Amino acid sequence: MAVLLPGAALAAEEALDAGALRAAGGSLPVMTYAPPSDGKEALFARGIQGMVRIRVVVGTDGALRDASIADSSRSPELDAFALGLVGRMTFQPAKDKAGQPVAVIAHFPMELWKDSAMDGTLFAKSCGDFVMDADWFRQAFPEKRPDQLRGWLLLTGIFVAQRYSAGAKLGTGPDFQAVYDACRAKPKRKLVDMYKQLES
């Protein structure tokens, strides 16, 4: 999957690799505008979230010449959403050691996660929302353990940190499957409250 942007064609072989450019004393492109990520909520409402690693080619004028998926989120919809955002970004060009603009091939991760301890979304999360996220994660990443779900890791980390700061015995916390099953039975309950109940 790729996005071809208007503008002068730029062959990949004319662009320097970002690692090689930095090793030679150059600087990478600087993002000057990142569009709002409006629309991600529709994906989040279905449990779809993750990290997309994107390969970009930025020209000597700072224009984005090409963008493609280097590592997929395993959701074609999320990948397409991330590419759409990148296609609207603007950059200052990369520069060589002498300060001259150069074309560059770079990779960067775009993280599109629905749970955050910083904005309170994790603490407001319902059991039903947790079950939906877990079901999507299991379907998208069958090779991973379900307790590797990012929201679960965040929640567990917060409770471990709280116990540590209070001088309490750390323990292991409740079992993922036990919380998942209890949340399926009571989807309107807050995930944090269910976690606390099963932790004790």
mmCIF file of N, CA and C in Angstrom, residues 9 55 88 117 120 156 181:
data_model
loop_
_atom_site.group_PDB
_atom_site.id
_atom_site.type_symbol
_atom_site.label_atom_id
_atom_site.label_comp_id
_atom_site.label_asym_id
_atom_site.label_seq_id
_atom_site.Cartn_x
_atom_site.Cartn_y
_atom_site.Cartn_z
ATOM 1 N N ALA A 9 8.761 13.724 -10.013
ATOM 2 C CA ALA A 9 9.082 12.336 -9.679
ATOM 3 C C ALA A 9 10.461 12.277 -9.054
ATOM 4 N N ARG A 55 7.248 4.263 5.592
ATOM 5 C CA ARG A 55 8.432 4.659 4.834
ATOM 6 C C ARG A 55 8.058 5.887 4.017
ATOM 7 N N ARG A 88 -0.814 14.352 4.238
ATOM 8 C CA ARG A 88 -1.142 15.763 4.471
ATOM 9 C C ARG A 88 -0.088 16.473 5.330
ATOM 10 N N ALA A 117 -3.247 6.709 29.887
ATOM 11 C CA ALA A 117 -3.380 7.088 31.290
ATOM 12 C C ALA A 117 -3.336 8.601 31.423
ATOM 13 N N GLY A 120 -6.953 10.100 30.657
ATOM 14 C CA GLY A 120 -8.043 9.522 31.436
ATOM 15 C C GLY A 120 -8.873 8.467 30.726
ATOM 16 N N THR A 156 -2.036 -2.782 34.140
ATOM 17 C CA THR A 156 -1.242 -3.574 35.066
ATOM 18 C C THR A 156 -0.045 -2.776 35.579
ATOM 19 N N ASP A 181 -13.380 -12.631 31.329
ATOM 20 C CA ASP A 181 -14.646 -13.365 31.526
ATOM 21 C C ASP A 181 -15.619 -12.564 32.389
#
